[in-house]
Coordinates of C-alpha atoms in Angstrom, one line a residue:
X1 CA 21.5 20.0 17.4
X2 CA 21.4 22.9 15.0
X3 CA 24.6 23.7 15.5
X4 CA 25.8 20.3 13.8
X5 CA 22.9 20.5 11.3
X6 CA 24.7 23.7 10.2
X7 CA 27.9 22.2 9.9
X8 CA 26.2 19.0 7.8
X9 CA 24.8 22.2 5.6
X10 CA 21.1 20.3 6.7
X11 CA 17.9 22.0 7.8
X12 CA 17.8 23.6 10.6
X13 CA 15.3 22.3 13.8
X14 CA 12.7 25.5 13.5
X15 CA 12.5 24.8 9.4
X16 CA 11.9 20.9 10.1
X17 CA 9.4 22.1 12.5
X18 CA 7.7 24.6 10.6
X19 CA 6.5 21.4 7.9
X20 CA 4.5 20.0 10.2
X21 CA 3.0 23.4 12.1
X22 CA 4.3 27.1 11.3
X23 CA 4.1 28.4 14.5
X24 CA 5.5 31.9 13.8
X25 CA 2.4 32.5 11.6
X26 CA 0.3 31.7 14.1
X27 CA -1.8 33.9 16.6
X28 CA -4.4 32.0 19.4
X29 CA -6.2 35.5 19.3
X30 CA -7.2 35.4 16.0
X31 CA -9.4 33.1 14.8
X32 CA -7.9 30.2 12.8
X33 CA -9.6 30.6 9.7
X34 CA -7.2 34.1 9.2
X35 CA -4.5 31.7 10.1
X36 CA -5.3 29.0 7.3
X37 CA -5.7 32.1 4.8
X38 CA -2.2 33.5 6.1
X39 CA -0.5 30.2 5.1
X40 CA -2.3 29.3 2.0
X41 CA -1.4 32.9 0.5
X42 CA 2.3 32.1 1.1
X43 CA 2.8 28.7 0.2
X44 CA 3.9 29.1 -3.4
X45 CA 6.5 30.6 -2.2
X46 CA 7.0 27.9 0.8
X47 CA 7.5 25.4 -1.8
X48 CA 9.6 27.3 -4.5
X49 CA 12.2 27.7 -1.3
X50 CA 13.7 24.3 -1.1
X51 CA 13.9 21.4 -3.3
X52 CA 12.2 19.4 -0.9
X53 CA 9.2 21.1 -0.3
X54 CA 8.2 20.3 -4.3
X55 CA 5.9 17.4 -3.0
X56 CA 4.6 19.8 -0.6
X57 CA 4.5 20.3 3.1
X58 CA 3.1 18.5 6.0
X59 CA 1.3 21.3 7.2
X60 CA -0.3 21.9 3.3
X61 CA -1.5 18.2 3.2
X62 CA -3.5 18.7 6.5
X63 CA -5.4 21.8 5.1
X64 CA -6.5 19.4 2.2
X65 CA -7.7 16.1 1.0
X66 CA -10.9 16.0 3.2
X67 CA -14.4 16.0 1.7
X68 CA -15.5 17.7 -0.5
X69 CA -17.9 19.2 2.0
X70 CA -14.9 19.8 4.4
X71 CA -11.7 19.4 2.4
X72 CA -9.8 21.1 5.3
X73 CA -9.2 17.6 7.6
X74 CA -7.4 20.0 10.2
X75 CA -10.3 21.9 10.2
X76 CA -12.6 19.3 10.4
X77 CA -11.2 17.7 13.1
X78 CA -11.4 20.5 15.3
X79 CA -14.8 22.1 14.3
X80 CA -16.3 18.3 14.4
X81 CA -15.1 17.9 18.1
X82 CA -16.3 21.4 19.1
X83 CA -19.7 21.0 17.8
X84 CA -19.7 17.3 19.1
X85 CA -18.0 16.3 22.0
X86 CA -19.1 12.8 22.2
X87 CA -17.5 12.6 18.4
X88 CA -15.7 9.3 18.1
X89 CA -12.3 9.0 18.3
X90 CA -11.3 7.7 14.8
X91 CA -12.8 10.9 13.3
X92 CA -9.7 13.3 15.0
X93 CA -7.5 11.6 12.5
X94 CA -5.4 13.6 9.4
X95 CA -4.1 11.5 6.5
X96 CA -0.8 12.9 5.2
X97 CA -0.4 9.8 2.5
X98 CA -2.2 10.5 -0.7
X99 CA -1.9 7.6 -3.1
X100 CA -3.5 9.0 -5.9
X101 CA 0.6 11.1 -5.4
X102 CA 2.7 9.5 -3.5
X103 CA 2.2 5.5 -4.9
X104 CA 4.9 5.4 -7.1
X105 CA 7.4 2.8 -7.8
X106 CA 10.3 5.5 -7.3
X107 CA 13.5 4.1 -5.7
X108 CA 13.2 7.1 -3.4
X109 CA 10.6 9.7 -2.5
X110 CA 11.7 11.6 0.0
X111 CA 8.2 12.8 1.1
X112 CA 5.7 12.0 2.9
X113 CA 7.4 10.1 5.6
X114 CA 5.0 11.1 8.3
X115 CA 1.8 9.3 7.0
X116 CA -1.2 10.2 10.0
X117 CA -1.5 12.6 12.4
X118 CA -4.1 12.1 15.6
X119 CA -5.7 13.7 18.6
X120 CA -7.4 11.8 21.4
X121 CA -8.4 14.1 23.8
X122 CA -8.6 12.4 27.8
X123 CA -9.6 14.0 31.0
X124 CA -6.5 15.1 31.3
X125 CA -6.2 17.3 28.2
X126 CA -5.1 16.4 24.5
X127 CA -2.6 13.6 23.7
X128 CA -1.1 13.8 20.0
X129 CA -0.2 10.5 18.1
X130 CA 1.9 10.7 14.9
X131 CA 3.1 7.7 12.4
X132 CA 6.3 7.7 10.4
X133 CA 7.1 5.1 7.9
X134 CA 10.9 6.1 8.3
X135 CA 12.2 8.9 9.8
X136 CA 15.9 10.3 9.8
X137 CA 17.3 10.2 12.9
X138 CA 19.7 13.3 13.0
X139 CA 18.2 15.4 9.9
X140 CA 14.6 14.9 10.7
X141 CA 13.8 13.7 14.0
X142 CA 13.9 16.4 16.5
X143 CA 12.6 19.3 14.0
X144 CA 9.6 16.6 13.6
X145 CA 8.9 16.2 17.4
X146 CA 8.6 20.1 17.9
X147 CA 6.8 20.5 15.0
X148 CA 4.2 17.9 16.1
X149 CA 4.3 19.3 19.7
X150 CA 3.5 22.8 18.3
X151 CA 1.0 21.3 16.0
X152 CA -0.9 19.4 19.3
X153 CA -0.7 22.7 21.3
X154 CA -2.3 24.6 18.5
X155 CA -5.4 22.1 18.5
X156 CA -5.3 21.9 22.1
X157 CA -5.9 25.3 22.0
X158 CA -8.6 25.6 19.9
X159 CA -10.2 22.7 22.0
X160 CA -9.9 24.4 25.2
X161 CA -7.7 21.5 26.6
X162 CA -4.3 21.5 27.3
X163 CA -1.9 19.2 25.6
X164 CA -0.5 16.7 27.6
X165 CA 1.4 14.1 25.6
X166 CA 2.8 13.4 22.4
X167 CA 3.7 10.2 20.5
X168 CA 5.8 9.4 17.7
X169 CA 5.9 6.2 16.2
X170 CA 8.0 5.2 13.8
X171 CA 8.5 2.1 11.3
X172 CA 12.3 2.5 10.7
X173 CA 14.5 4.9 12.3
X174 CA 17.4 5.6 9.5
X175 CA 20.6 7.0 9.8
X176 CA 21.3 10.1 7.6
X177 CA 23.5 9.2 4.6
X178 CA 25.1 12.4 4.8
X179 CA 26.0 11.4 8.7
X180 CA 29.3 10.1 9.7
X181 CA 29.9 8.1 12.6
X182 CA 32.9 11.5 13.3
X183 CA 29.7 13.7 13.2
X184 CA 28.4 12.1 16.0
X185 CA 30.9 12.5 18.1
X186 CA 31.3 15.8 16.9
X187 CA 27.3 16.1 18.7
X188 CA 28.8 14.2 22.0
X189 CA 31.2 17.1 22.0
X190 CA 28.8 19.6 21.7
X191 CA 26.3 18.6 24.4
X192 CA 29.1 18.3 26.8
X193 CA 29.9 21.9 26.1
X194 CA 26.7 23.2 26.3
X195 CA 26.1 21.3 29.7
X196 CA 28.9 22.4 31.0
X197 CA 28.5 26.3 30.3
X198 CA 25.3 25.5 31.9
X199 CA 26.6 24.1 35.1
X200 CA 28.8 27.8 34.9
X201 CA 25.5 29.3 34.8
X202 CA 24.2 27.7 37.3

């Protein structure tokens, strides 16, 4: 996949990912509150790297926009269960969609496409439900679902569960304008390779 994202000049899977959850700055022996700091103190310069992060980043939206009491919703969400365990379900919910800045009669926005992010935990460990307006289906889509798998194993964590599913739904699945119909083929290709050097391997 990211060798054809290369060749499209796209983002790569791990940057896609790293939106949503940046798992390299992440450590599950130190407590998450060093992690939040570790982020926040690099974000300017998260956003001044690529146009597209000007709206800000998935991962930014869910360390804001809760109460003022909390404004943290990722936080919250964990801290409320762990005090709590009977806490009902619709409080492990994060809101990516801010109106107050992204309802605008723009022809295109380009962010946020992911609008909620939420955790039901079960008695078999954490499942992880996320909800995408649109979503691009070369350019986006797999960054997106290891980004949200990451993001599900880091509250798991936290939770002392064990994640155990995630789900992505999605409103309209677009193709890339920047993808040609020869690109695809160009992926068939690839995946045949890369299968077959794995049979060698085997």
């Amino acid at each position: 996949m990211d060798e054809l994202l290369v060749k499209l000049d796209l983002q790569t899977c791990a940057t896609v990912a790293n939106t949503i959850f940046p798992e390299s700055f992440w450590n599950p022996k130190v407590p998450r509150s060093k992690f939040f700091e570790r982020y926040e103190s690099v974000l300017p310069r998260l956003r001044k790297a690529s146009p597209k992060n000007a709206k800000g980043l998935y991962f930014e939206r869910m360390l804001q926009g809760g109460p003022d009491e909390h404004p943290n919703q990722l936080d919250f969400v964990i801290a409320n269960y762990a005090a709590r365990k009977g806490v009902r379900r619709s409080a492990l919910q994060i809101s990516i969609y801010d109106p107050k800045v992204d309802q605008t009669a723009a022809a295109q926005a380009g962010f946020p496409c992911l609008q909620h992010v939420t955790f039901a935990p079960t008695k078999d460990g954490l499942c992880i439900n996320a909800f995408y307006a649109t979503q691009f289906a070369i350019e986006r889509a797999y960054g997106n679902y290891l980004g949200l798998c990451a993001l599900g194993r880091f509250v798991a964590h936290e939770l002392n569960l064990s994640l155990t599913r995630m789900t992505c739904f999605t409103g309209i699945m677009k193709r890339d304008d920047n993808v040609r119909v020869t690109d695809l083929a160009s992926m068939s290709q690839i995946v045949d390779r890369i299968l077959k050097n794995a049979e060698v391997a085997a």
